Amino acid sequence: MWLNQLWFVLYVVIIGGYVILDGFDLGVGMLSPFLARSDHDKRVLLNSIGPVWDGNEVWLVLGGGALFAAFPFVYASLFSGFYLALMAVLLVLIMRAVAIEFRSKRESARWRTTWDWFFTISSTGIAFLLGVALGNVLRGVPIDDQGNLTVDFVGLLHPYALLLGVAGVLMLALHGGIYLTMKLSDELLERVERLVPRLVVAFFVVMTVVIVWTLFLPEDFAQNFRDRPWTAIFPAAAFVAVVVAWRSIRARAHGRAFVASATMIALLMASVAAALYPVMLPASNDPANSLTIYNAASTQETLTVMLVVAVLGMPFVLLYTAGVYYFFRGRVQLDEDSY
Amino acid sequence: MRDVLLDRIQFGLTASFHFIFPPLSLGVGLMLMVFGIQSVRTKDPKWRQLSLFWVRIYGLIFAMGVATGIVMEFEFGTNWSVYSRYVGNVFGSLLAAEGIFAFMLEGGFLGLMLFGGTRLGNRMWLFATSMVVIGAHFSATWIIMANSWMQTPQGFEIAQGPNGPMAVMTNFWEVVFTPSFIPRLLHVIVASWMLGAAMVASVSAWYLLKQRHVDVAKTMLRVALPVFCVLSVLQAGVFGAQQATVVAEQQPVKLASMEGLWETRDCAPLYLFGWVDTNSETTSGVSIPCMLSLLVGFSPDTQVEGLDEFPVDDRPNVNLVFQVYHAMIDLGMLFVGVSALVAFVAWRRRLYTSRFVLRLLVVNVVLVLAAIMAGWWTAEFGRQPWIVWEQLRTVDAASPNLSTTTVAISLIGFVLVYAVLLVVFLWLLNQKIQAGPPDPPEATEIESLPDSFGEIFARRPRASSRVG
């Protein structure tokens, strides 16, 4: 049974990896209209994520595959249950990729502006939808005794989930802004340095509301926080990380600010995981129907095989992810290969 | 049980559209590795010039593959939740292994490959390219492995899960090495290499017809055409032909459908083209007598099982399978003819001037892609009515909680977005081809780039040292 627990942790790591990595390039997309004043600015912003955004999205693929392998019942129930929302995310992801590839291919100003709006709206939309999805997972969804969700698209859009959508947008905008402080120079850098503290305040206010609302929700996971008070260490440490990020930006220690921001996201993911554990998808109608790390998992044999795969593969994944970021470190300059 | 037609159309559409790009990235990747190796060996800047040109096209293909591939990773869960629960233990782990071993390798090194042309020396750029291309081949390996398990499942037992029966892995290596896996993998990889070579040949031939970049085009043809000619012969004679034996042994009803063979018999014919009438249970067309028996058992006396051995409910749509299969093999034979023609005109030293052959080479790539698609459809239509061969039927595998309207909405979404995507792809591809190869860099310029791990990681940030 320790395998189930370990796979739960690994799964949270993969999702955390996705949110931290693709998170900043989504954030760059959201902030683009607030920062760029010229076409050159826009291209600099786009090229700050140029060599890495494709690789970052691969973490989402990994998240899908790992969920299928380790917790197939969650994979089947969650994705068929959130059908239209997930389809919207997938189609928006595609349009975002198209916008990135397409915008600089013609000189026309109207052409570029159109694709820039696609880029911004799709980046924001993905962050929002993922937040809404998380809100629904936290709050619980109706699940029948066959494991099928009995909720339609509109049923997913209740106020708590929408609030998490907004929190998701602000969190990734902040994360993207902090990433940009490492990548920009001159006037663009000054602009993003002025913007980040405002984003910190906005995110902080929204997160406070989220946490308070969460604690007063009747569902099991709020009870989990009350039953296991030590898990409060995760949100508390996340709070410290936000403060560190904010102070680092003021001190112009951009690298440290990014580490703090990434740590904050990791800690918030850990908070969610600790609150849910051992449930992965709570049933709001009948707790007996909840999908847990035990009843929704693959067999011990499969989890063992998958563990071997992960132990063999993940070190390389982390190694070359780190290598690529190291290689493309430094502030953006445009050249002939640029978008 | 609900009507699964729309789910099938959506899955077929998204999988087929996705399947344009992975074979292209395998094949063009192989060509890029050849250019990279030549660049290291000869230090001639023209090879780097070719790499710089094709890596841009590769980037476009790869981006399309990722964008459409993400959809595939989730679509089993969205539309086929019963299937996902049934196979998660077995199939899911192969997909996840693909993600960890292969896709991350590609994604990780892609940035280095795409942006390495002006930043890396010959050896390091070849290294980055090789990592991406090997990653792409790993990726294909895991996916064909997973699909082969659906075709010829083994290494599992059926256990009672929380929501009905499910397949439980009993032996990982039996799951990996199902009887159809290796032959199908070789067949697909050789086809993908043919596609890459045909793609490079097509662009080169077009340049020669237009008298643009003539020297570069000749160099590309000299690399691509020998690869295409050898592989097309091997594909027809060995890797493709081998499929008949495997399918006859493992999925006889599929083979019978491919050839429209209604009665078990020896000296079974191989059709060149024809039409299957399912009502009268007859097949008409032009055929080579005994050829199917020869292919399957290397002797005209070989008994080949016909459709009469199988209940109607266990047969696929026979005419559909027959037609797509024959589209593939007819095109395969055409490629052998094209190769012979190319070899002949090259021998007569008229390759670069024969407008007919050059025109043929320009369109050839589309035919290769069509053959690949037809082959994939043969495998997948031929698997019906099963989603997992003789274990789970497609009609029983769909998500029960989706309405027809819901699936229709997403299907319309996919049709619209993929139409845009296709236009974008063709437009950008054309633009890159029209732009042509960049000017070759100076040899001294290449020499000055870092060409070992030590040099790369000892440097100050290169991104800031460059002025655009």
PDB file of N, CA and C in Angstrom, chain A residues 51 54 57-59 61-62 65 68-69 72-73 75-77 79-80 83 86-87 94 98 102 105-106 145-149 298-299 302 305-306 313 317 320 324 326-329 333-335, chain B residues 10 67 70 73-74 76-79 81 85 89 92-93 96 100 104-105 108 110-112 162-163 166 168 172 399-402 406 410 414 418 421 427-428 431 456-457 459 463 466 468:
ATOM      1  N   PRO A  51      12.387  28.939 -26.354  1.00  0.00           N
ATOM      2  CA  PRO A  51      12.988  27.601 -26.416  1.00  0.00           C
ATOM      3  C   PRO A  51      12.373  26.599 -25.438  1.00  0.00           C
ATOM      4  N   ASP A  54       7.390  24.576 -25.382  1.00  0.00           N
ATOM      5  CA  ASP A  54       6.982  23.274 -25.921  1.00  0.00           C
ATOM      6  C   ASP A  54       7.348  22.149 -24.944  1.00  0.00           C
ATOM      7  N   GLU A  57       5.019  22.010 -21.924  1.00  0.00           N
ATOM      8  CA  GLU A  57       3.715  21.373 -22.142  1.00  0.00           C
ATOM      9  C   GLU A  57       3.818  19.856 -22.074  1.00  0.00           C
ATOM     10  N   VAL A  58       5.018  19.353 -22.328  1.00  0.00           N
ATOM     11  CA  VAL A  58       5.212  17.909 -22.261  1.00  0.00           C
ATOM     12  C   VAL A  58       4.875  17.374 -20.864  1.00  0.00           C
ATOM     13  N   TRP A  59       5.057  18.218 -19.846  1.00  0.00           N
ATOM     14  CA  TRP A  59       4.715  17.781 -18.482  1.00  0.00           C
ATOM     15  C   TRP A  59       3.232  17.480 -18.354  1.00  0.00           C
ATOM     16  N   VAL A  61       1.413  16.187 -20.768  1.00  0.00           N
ATOM     17  CA  VAL A  61       1.281  14.856 -21.368  1.00  0.00           C
ATOM     18  C   VAL A  61       1.689  13.791 -20.348  1.00  0.00           C
ATOM     19  N   LEU A  62       2.801  14.076 -19.670  1.00  0.00           N
ATOM     20  CA  LEU A  62       3.275  13.144 -18.649  1.00  0.00           C
ATOM     21  C   LEU A  62       2.229  12.988 -17.550  1.00  0.00           C
ATOM     22  N   GLY A  65      -0.479  10.675 -18.800  1.00  0.00           N
ATOM     23  CA  GLY A  65      -0.021   9.287 -18.878  1.00  0.00           C
ATOM     24  C   GLY A  65       0.156   8.659 -17.499  1.00  0.00           C
ATOM     25  N   PHE A  68      -3.189   7.868 -15.955  1.00  0.00           N
ATOM     26  CA  PHE A  68      -3.753   6.686 -16.622  1.00  0.00           C
ATOM     27  C   PHE A  68      -3.134   5.411 -16.046  1.00  0.00           C
ATOM     28  N   ALA A  69      -1.831   5.425 -15.864  1.00  0.00           N
ATOM     29  CA  ALA A  69      -1.136   4.218 -15.422  1.00  0.00           C
ATOM     30  C   ALA A  69      -1.352   3.936 -13.938  1.00  0.00           C
ATOM     31  N   PRO A  72      -5.961   4.663 -12.909  1.00  0.00           N
ATOM     32  CA  PRO A  72      -6.807   4.680 -14.104  1.00  0.00           C
ATOM     33  C   PRO A  72      -8.267   5.048 -13.820  1.00  0.00           C
ATOM     34  N   PHE A  73      -8.728   4.750 -12.600  1.00  0.00           N
ATOM     35  CA  PHE A  73     -10.130   5.058 -12.323  1.00  0.00           C
ATOM     36  C   PHE A  73     -10.350   6.554 -12.159  1.00  0.00           C
ATOM     37  N   TYR A  75      -8.413   8.731 -13.777  1.00  0.00           N
ATOM     38  CA  TYR A  75      -8.250   9.169 -15.173  1.00  0.00           C
ATOM     39  C   TYR A  75      -9.571   9.057 -15.923  1.00  0.00           C
ATOM     40  N   ALA A  76     -10.211   7.886 -15.795  1.00  0.00           N
ATOM     41  CA  ALA A  76     -11.446   7.651 -16.542  1.00  0.00           C
ATOM     42  C   ALA A  76     -12.579   8.530 -16.022  1.00  0.00           C
ATOM     43  N   SER A  77     -12.743   8.609 -14.714  1.00  0.00           N
ATOM     44  CA  SER A  77     -13.885   9.342 -14.154  1.00  0.00           C
ATOM     45  C   SER A  77     -13.726  10.842 -14.322  1.00  0.00           C
ATOM     46  N   PHE A  79     -11.828  12.684 -16.415  1.00  0.00           N
ATOM     47  CA  PHE A  79     -11.806  13.266 -17.752  1.00  0.00           C
ATOM     48  C   PHE A  79     -13.130  13.076 -18.485  1.00  0.00           C
ATOM     49  N   SER A  80     -13.822  11.934 -18.235  1.00  0.00           N
ATOM     50  CA  SER A  80     -15.140  11.808 -18.857  1.00  0.00           C
ATOM     51  C   SER A  80     -16.124  12.722 -18.147  1.00  0.00           C
ATOM     52  N   TYR A  83     -15.792  16.504 -19.180  1.00  0.00           N
ATOM     53  CA  TYR A  83     -15.569  16.360 -20.621  1.00  0.00           C
ATOM     54  C   TYR A  83     -15.412  17.695 -21.354  1.00  0.00           C
ATOM     55  N   LEU A  86     -12.506  19.915 -20.214  1.00  0.00           N
ATOM     56  CA  LEU A  86     -11.198  19.425 -20.655  1.00  0.00           C
ATOM     57  C   LEU A  86     -11.008  19.631 -22.153  1.00  0.00           C
ATOM     58  N   MET A  87     -12.070  19.370 -22.923  1.00  0.00           N
ATOM     59  CA  MET A  87     -11.979  19.602 -24.370  1.00  0.00           C
ATOM     60  C   MET A  87     -11.662  21.067 -24.646  1.00  0.00           C
ATOM     61  N   ILE A  94      -4.169  24.128 -28.159  1.00  0.00           N
ATOM     62  CA  ILE A  94      -3.766  24.058 -29.570  1.00  0.00           C
ATOM     63  C   ILE A  94      -3.730  25.454 -30.180  1.00  0.00           C
ATOM     64  N   VAL A  98      -0.637  27.565 -31.910  1.00  0.00           N
ATOM     65  CA  VAL A  98      -0.743  28.175 -33.239  1.00  0.00           C
ATOM     66  C   VAL A  98      -0.396  29.658 -33.167  1.00  0.00           C
ATOM     67  N   PHE A 102       2.628  31.511 -35.123  1.00  0.00           N
ATOM     68  CA  PHE A 102       2.085  32.181 -36.283  1.00  0.00           C
ATOM     69  C   PHE A 102       2.309  33.688 -36.303  1.00  0.00           C
ATOM     70  N   LYS A 105       4.943  35.689 -38.403  1.00  0.00           N
ATOM     71  CA  LYS A 105       5.206  35.250 -39.770  1.00  0.00           C
ATOM     72  C   LYS A 105       4.798  36.284 -40.809  1.00  0.00           C
ATOM     73  N   ARG A 106       4.040  37.297 -40.385  1.00  0.00           N
ATOM     74  CA  ARG A 106       3.699  38.360 -41.326  1.00  0.00           C
ATOM     75  C   ARG A 106       3.920  39.699 -40.658  1.00  0.00           C
ATOM     76  N   ASP A 145     -22.342   5.036  -8.265  1.00  0.00           N
ATOM     77  CA  ASP A 145     -21.616   3.881  -7.734  1.00  0.00           C
ATOM     78  C   ASP A 145     -20.821   3.145  -8.817  1.00  0.00           C
ATOM     79  N   GLN A 146     -20.983   3.564 -10.088  1.00  0.00           N
ATOM     80  CA  GLN A 146     -20.148   3.007 -11.149  1.00  0.00           C
ATOM     81  C   GLN A 146     -18.914   3.877 -11.402  1.00  0.00           C
ATOM     82  N   GLY A 147     -18.760   4.929 -10.606  1.00  0.00           N
ATOM     83  CA  GLY A 147     -17.600   5.793 -10.777  1.00  0.00           C
ATOM     84  C   GLY A 147     -17.794   6.889 -11.808  1.00  0.00           C
ATOM     85  N   ASN A 148     -19.023   7.028 -12.331  1.00  0.00           N
ATOM     86  CA  ASN A 148     -19.247   8.066 -13.334  1.00  0.00           C
ATOM     87  C   ASN A 148     -19.742   9.353 -12.689  1.00  0.00           C
ATOM     88  N   LEU A 149     -19.210  10.471 -13.168  1.00  0.00           N
ATOM     89  CA  LEU A 149     -19.646  11.764 -12.661  1.00  0.00           C
ATOM     90  C   LEU A 149     -20.999  12.113 -13.260  1.00  0.00           C
ATOM     91  N   SER A 298      -4.046   1.328  -9.879  1.00  0.00           N
ATOM     92  CA  SER A 298      -3.682   0.088 -10.543  1.00  0.00           C
ATOM     93  C   SER A 298      -3.222  -0.913  -9.483  1.00  0.00           C
ATOM     94  N   THR A 299      -3.003  -2.159  -9.946  1.00  0.00           N
ATOM     95  CA  THR A 299      -2.559  -3.182  -9.000  1.00  0.00           C
ATOM     96  C   THR A 299      -1.127  -2.899  -8.540  1.00  0.00           C
ATOM     97  N   THR A 302       1.490  -3.387 -11.306  1.00  0.00           N
ATOM     98  CA  THR A 302       1.629  -2.276 -12.240  1.00  0.00           C
ATOM     99  C   THR A 302       2.332  -1.098 -11.585  1.00  0.00           C
ATOM    100  N   VAL A 305       6.023  -1.802 -11.553  1.00  0.00           N
ATOM    101  CA  VAL A 305       6.629  -1.583 -12.871  1.00  0.00           C
ATOM    102  C   VAL A 305       6.781  -0.098 -13.134  1.00  0.00           C
ATOM    103  N   MET A 306       5.721   0.653 -12.810  1.00  0.00           N
ATOM    104  CA  MET A 306       5.759   2.092 -13.057  1.00  0.00           C
ATOM    105  C   MET A 306       6.808   2.788 -12.202  1.00  0.00           C
ATOM    106  N   GLY A 313      13.703   6.842 -15.268  1.00  0.00           N
ATOM    107  CA  GLY A 313      13.503   7.955 -16.191  1.00  0.00           C
ATOM    108  C   GLY A 313      13.584   9.331 -15.577  1.00  0.00           C
ATOM    109  N   VAL A 317      15.061  13.125 -16.797  1.00  0.00           N
ATOM    110  CA  VAL A 317      14.131  14.213 -17.100  1.00  0.00           C
ATOM    111  C   VAL A 317      14.567  15.483 -16.375  1.00  0.00           C
ATOM    112  N   TYR A 320      18.057  16.864 -17.800  1.00  0.00           N
ATOM    113  CA  TYR A 320      18.112  17.660 -19.027  1.00  0.00           C
ATOM    114  C   TYR A 320      17.167  18.831 -19.024  1.00  0.00           C
ATOM    115  N   VAL A 324      18.782  22.392 -20.070  1.00  0.00           N
ATOM    116  CA  VAL A 324      18.237  23.287 -21.086  1.00  0.00           C
ATOM    117  C   VAL A 324      18.020  24.684 -20.513  1.00  0.00           C
ATOM    118  N   TYR A 326      19.599  25.998 -18.066  1.00  0.00           N
ATOM    119  CA  TYR A 326      20.908  26.603 -17.843  1.00  0.00           C
ATOM    120  C   TYR A 326      21.453  27.168 -19.148  1.00  0.00           C
ATOM    121  N   PHE A 327      21.299  26.391 -20.217  1.00  0.00           N
ATOM    122  CA  PHE A 327      21.835  26.809 -21.510  1.00  0.00           C
ATOM    123  C   PHE A 327      21.188  28.106 -21.994  1.00  0.00           C
ATOM    124  N   PHE A 328      19.878  28.216 -21.789  1.00  0.00           N
ATOM    125  CA  PHE A 328      19.167  29.396 -22.288  1.00  0.00           C
ATOM    126  C   PHE A 328      19.006  30.471 -21.213  1.00  0.00           C
ATOM    127  N   ARG A 329      19.845  30.424 -20.185  1.00  0.00           N
ATOM    128  CA  ARG A 329      19.758  31.440 -19.136  1.00  0.00           C
ATOM    129  C   ARG A 329      20.179  32.786 -19.720  1.00  0.00           C
ATOM    130  N   GLN A 333      17.737  38.377 -26.201  1.00  0.00           N
ATOM    131  CA  GLN A 333      18.104  39.208 -27.345  1.00  0.00           C
ATOM    132  C   GLN A 333      17.495  38.541 -28.571  1.00  0.00           C
ATOM    133  N   LEU A 334      16.976  39.329 -29.483  1.00  0.00           N
ATOM    134  CA  LEU A 334      16.377  38.736 -30.677  1.00  0.00           C
ATOM    135  C   LEU A 334      17.446  38.425 -31.715  1.00  0.00           C
ATOM    136  N   ASP A 335      17.331  37.273 -32.372  1.00  0.00           N
ATOM    137  CA  ASP A 335      18.195  36.985 -33.518  1.00  0.00           C
ATOM    138  C   ASP A 335      17.379  36.298 -34.620  1.00  0.00           C
TER     139      ASP A 335
ATOM    140  N   GLN B  10     -14.696  10.973 -33.813  1.00  0.00           N
ATOM    141  CA  GLN B  10     -13.809  11.954 -33.179  1.00  0.00           C
ATOM    142  C   GLN B  10     -12.432  11.351 -32.913  1.00  0.00           C
ATOM    143  N   ALA B  67       1.006  19.488 -30.211  1.00  0.00           N
ATOM    144  CA  ALA B  67      -0.325  20.075 -30.037  1.00  0.00           C
ATOM    145  C   ALA B  67      -1.410  19.017 -30.217  1.00  0.00           C
ATOM    146  N   ILE B  70      -1.156  15.930 -27.355  1.00  0.00           N
ATOM    147  CA  ILE B  70      -1.713  16.151 -26.015  1.00  0.00           C
ATOM    148  C   ILE B  70      -3.168  15.681 -25.990  1.00  0.00           C
ATOM    149  N   GLU B  73      -3.490  11.945 -25.450  1.00  0.00           N
ATOM    150  CA  GLU B  73      -3.160  11.484 -24.098  1.00  0.00           C
ATOM    151  C   GLU B  73      -4.397  11.523 -23.184  1.00  0.00           C
ATOM    152  N   PHE B  74      -5.344  12.391 -23.483  1.00  0.00           N
ATOM    153  CA  PHE B  74      -6.513  12.535 -22.618  1.00  0.00           C
ATOM    154  C   PHE B  74      -7.767  11.889 -23.191  1.00  0.00           C
ATOM    155  N   PHE B  76      -8.555   8.959 -24.279  1.00  0.00           N
ATOM    156  CA  PHE B  76      -9.014   7.651 -23.792  1.00  0.00           C
ATOM    157  C   PHE B  76      -9.927   7.855 -22.587  1.00  0.00           C
ATOM    158  N   GLY B  77      -9.520   8.754 -21.690  1.00  0.00           N
ATOM    159  CA  GLY B  77     -10.315   9.005 -20.495  1.00  0.00           C
ATOM    160  C   GLY B  77     -11.613   9.712 -20.794  1.00  0.00           C
ATOM    161  N   THR B  78     -11.575  10.690 -21.707  1.00  0.00           N
ATOM    162  CA  THR B  78     -12.779  11.480 -21.944  1.00  0.00           C
ATOM    163  C   THR B  78     -13.876  10.654 -22.608  1.00  0.00           C
ATOM    164  N   ASN B  79     -13.561   9.974 -23.696  1.00  0.00           N
ATOM    165  CA  ASN B  79     -14.596   9.292 -24.473  1.00  0.00           C
ATOM    166  C   ASN B  79     -14.696   7.799 -24.209  1.00  0.00           C
ATOM    167  N   SER B  81     -14.116   5.852 -21.173  1.00  0.00           N
ATOM    168  CA  SER B  81     -13.799   5.635 -19.754  1.00  0.00           C
ATOM    169  C   SER B  81     -13.898   4.156 -19.380  1.00  0.00           C
ATOM    170  N   ARG B  85     -10.734   2.166 -17.739  1.00  0.00           N
ATOM    171  CA  ARG B  85     -10.733   1.402 -16.486  1.00  0.00           C
ATOM    172  C   ARG B  85     -10.313  -0.037 -16.766  1.00  0.00           C
ATOM    173  N   ASN B  89      -4.375  -0.672 -16.106  1.00  0.00           N
ATOM    174  CA  ASN B  89      -3.249  -1.399 -15.531  1.00  0.00           C
ATOM    175  C   ASN B  89      -2.165  -1.722 -16.538  1.00  0.00           C
ATOM    176  N   GLY B  92      -2.176   1.855 -19.776  1.00  0.00           N
ATOM    177  CA  GLY B  92      -1.801   3.138 -19.176  1.00  0.00           C
ATOM    178  C   GLY B  92      -0.321   3.211 -18.860  1.00  0.00           C
ATOM    179  N   SER B  93       0.232   2.074 -18.377  1.00  0.00           N
ATOM    180  CA  SER B  93       1.642   2.125 -17.988  1.00  0.00           C
ATOM    181  C   SER B  93       2.542   2.294 -19.208  1.00  0.00           C
ATOM    182  N   ALA B  96       2.415   5.975 -20.046  1.00  0.00           N
ATOM    183  CA  ALA B  96       3.184   6.768 -19.085  1.00  0.00           C
ATOM    184  C   ALA B  96       4.678   6.583 -19.315  1.00  0.00           C
ATOM    185  N   ILE B 100       7.606   9.417 -19.920  1.00  0.00           N
ATOM    186  CA  ILE B 100       8.828   9.612 -19.133  1.00  0.00           C
ATOM    187  C   ILE B 100      10.078   9.389 -19.983  1.00  0.00           C
ATOM    188  N   MET B 104       9.781  13.177 -22.878  1.00  0.00           N
ATOM    189  CA  MET B 104      10.570  14.153 -22.133  1.00  0.00           C
ATOM    190  C   MET B 104      11.937  14.338 -22.785  1.00  0.00           C
ATOM    191  N   LEU B 105      12.465  13.254 -23.349  1.00  0.00           N
ATOM    192  CA  LEU B 105      13.753  13.345 -24.031  1.00  0.00           C
ATOM    193  C   LEU B 105      13.652  14.292 -25.221  1.00  0.00           C
ATOM    194  N   GLY B 108      12.864  17.879 -23.922  1.00  0.00           N
ATOM    195  CA  GLY B 108      14.005  18.465 -23.243  1.00  0.00           C
ATOM    196  C   GLY B 108      15.056  18.997 -24.212  1.00  0.00           C
ATOM    197  N   LEU B 110      14.620  19.532 -27.494  1.00  0.00           N
ATOM    198  CA  LEU B 110      14.105  20.208 -28.680  1.00  0.00           C
ATOM    199  C   LEU B 110      14.605  21.644 -28.787  1.00  0.00           C
ATOM    200  N   GLY B 111      14.563  22.354 -27.641  1.00  0.00           N
ATOM    201  CA  GLY B 111      15.016  23.746 -27.649  1.00  0.00           C
ATOM    202  C   GLY B 111      16.455  23.847 -28.126  1.00  0.00           C
ATOM    203  N   LEU B 112      17.314  22.930 -27.627  1.00  0.00           N
ATOM    204  CA  LEU B 112      18.726  22.924 -28.040  1.00  0.00           C
ATOM    205  C   LEU B 112      18.855  22.663 -29.530  1.00  0.00           C
ATOM    206  N   PRO B 162     -13.632  -2.602  -9.380  1.00  0.00           N
ATOM    207  CA  PRO B 162     -14.736  -1.962  -8.665  1.00  0.00           C
ATOM    208  C   PRO B 162     -15.959  -1.721  -9.559  1.00  0.00           C
ATOM    209  N   ASN B 163     -15.740  -1.524 -10.861  1.00  0.00           N
ATOM    210  CA  ASN B 163     -16.860  -1.244 -11.756  1.00  0.00           C
ATOM    211  C   ASN B 163     -16.923  -2.239 -12.901  1.00  0.00           C
ATOM    212  N   MET B 166     -11.678  -6.064 -15.379  1.00  0.00           N
ATOM    213  CA  MET B 166     -10.547  -5.279 -15.876  1.00  0.00           C
ATOM    214  C   MET B 166      -9.340  -6.181 -16.075  1.00  0.00           C
ATOM    215  N   VAL B 168      -5.561  -7.200 -15.715  1.00  0.00           N
ATOM    216  CA  VAL B 168      -4.526  -6.987 -14.716  1.00  0.00           C
ATOM    217  C   VAL B 168      -3.221  -7.572 -15.246  1.00  0.00           C
ATOM    218  N   PHE B 172       5.022  -8.289 -17.254  1.00  0.00           N
ATOM    219  CA  PHE B 172       5.321  -7.059 -17.977  1.00  0.00           C
ATOM    220  C   PHE B 172       5.943  -7.340 -19.339  1.00  0.00           C
ATOM    221  N   SER B 399     -17.489   6.070 -22.736  1.00  0.00           N
ATOM    222  CA  SER B 399     -17.959   6.688 -21.492  1.00  0.00           C
ATOM    223  C   SER B 399     -19.480   6.698 -21.492  1.00  0.00           C
ATOM    224  N   PRO B 400     -20.125   6.094 -20.472  1.00  0.00           N
ATOM    225  CA  PRO B 400     -21.581   6.015 -20.501  1.00  0.00           C
ATOM    226  C   PRO B 400     -22.260   7.331 -20.156  1.00  0.00           C
ATOM    227  N   ASN B 401     -21.523   8.252 -19.534  1.00  0.00           N
ATOM    228  CA  ASN B 401     -22.186   9.461 -19.033  1.00  0.00           C
ATOM    229  C   ASN B 401     -22.132  10.635 -20.004  1.00  0.00           C
ATOM    230  N   LEU B 402     -21.740  10.377 -21.257  1.00  0.00           N
ATOM    231  CA  LEU B 402     -21.724  11.465 -22.240  1.00  0.00           C
ATOM    232  C   LEU B 402     -22.981  11.388 -23.091  1.00  0.00           C
ATOM    233  N   THR B 406     -23.147  16.337 -26.377  1.00  0.00           N
ATOM    234  CA  THR B 406     -21.835  16.711 -25.830  1.00  0.00           C
ATOM    235  C   THR B 406     -20.721  16.313 -26.785  1.00  0.00           C
ATOM    236  N   SER B 410     -17.955  18.693 -29.052  1.00  0.00           N
ATOM    237  CA  SER B 410     -16.493  18.606 -29.085  1.00  0.00           C
ATOM    238  C   SER B 410     -16.002  18.221 -30.480  1.00  0.00           C
ATOM    239  N   PHE B 414     -13.286  20.154 -32.708  1.00  0.00           N
ATOM    240  CA  PHE B 414     -12.074  19.568 -33.290  1.00  0.00           C
ATOM    241  C   PHE B 414     -12.008  19.815 -34.795  1.00  0.00           C
ATOM    242  N   TYR B 418      -8.913  21.865 -36.053  1.00  0.00           N
ATOM    243  CA  TYR B 418      -7.957  21.116 -36.873  1.00  0.00           C
ATOM    244  C   TYR B 418      -7.923  21.637 -38.308  1.00  0.00           C
ATOM    245  N   LEU B 421      -5.664  24.419 -38.036  1.00  0.00           N
ATOM    246  CA  LEU B 421      -4.325  23.885 -37.826  1.00  0.00           C
ATOM    247  C   LEU B 421      -3.706  23.380 -39.132  1.00  0.00           C
ATOM    248  N   TRP B 427       0.565  26.347 -44.721  1.00  0.00           N
ATOM    249  CA  TRP B 427       1.005  27.700 -45.051  1.00  0.00           C
ATOM    250  C   TRP B 427       2.428  27.946 -44.556  1.00  0.00           C
ATOM    251  N   LEU B 428       2.672  27.568 -43.300  1.00  0.00           N
ATOM    252  CA  LEU B 428       4.012  27.772 -42.742  1.00  0.00           C
ATOM    253  C   LEU B 428       5.038  26.890 -43.433  1.00  0.00           C
ATOM    254  N   GLN B 431       5.833  28.388 -46.646  1.00  0.00           N
ATOM    255  CA  GLN B 431       6.648  29.586 -46.465  1.00  0.00           C
ATOM    256  C   GLN B 431       8.121  29.228 -46.220  1.00  0.00           C
ATOM    257  N   ILE B 456      30.420  24.365 -23.187  1.00  0.00           N
ATOM    258  CA  ILE B 456      29.079  24.949 -23.079  1.00  0.00           C
ATOM    259  C   ILE B 456      28.846  25.481 -21.672  1.00  0.00           C
ATOM    260  N   PHE B 457      29.221  24.678 -20.697  1.00  0.00           N
ATOM    261  CA  PHE B 457      28.852  25.069 -19.340  1.00  0.00           C
ATOM    262  C   PHE B 457      29.868  26.002 -18.694  1.00  0.00           C
ATOM    263  N   ARG B 459      30.935  28.667 -20.331  1.00  0.00           N
ATOM    264  CA  ARG B 459      30.725  29.983 -20.934  1.00  0.00           C
ATOM    265  C   ARG B 459      29.846  30.894 -20.094  1.00  0.00           C
ATOM    266  N   ALA B 463      23.103  33.724 -24.543  1.00  0.00           N
ATOM    267  CA  ALA B 463      21.956  34.484 -25.028  1.00  0.00           C
ATOM    268  C   ALA B 463      22.234  35.983 -24.952  1.00  0.00           C
ATOM    269  N   ARG B 466      24.955  37.573 -27.567  1.00  0.00           N
ATOM    270  CA  ARG B 466      24.622  37.728 -28.985  1.00  0.00           C
ATOM    271  C   ARG B 466      23.848  39.016 -29.198  1.00  0.00           C
ATOM    272  N   GLY B 468      21.291  40.818 -31.778  1.00  0.00           N
ATOM    273  CA  GLY B 468      20.419  40.416 -32.887  1.00  0.00           C
ATOM    274  C   GLY B 468      20.261  41.486 -33.937  1.00  0.00           C
TER     275      GLY B 468
END
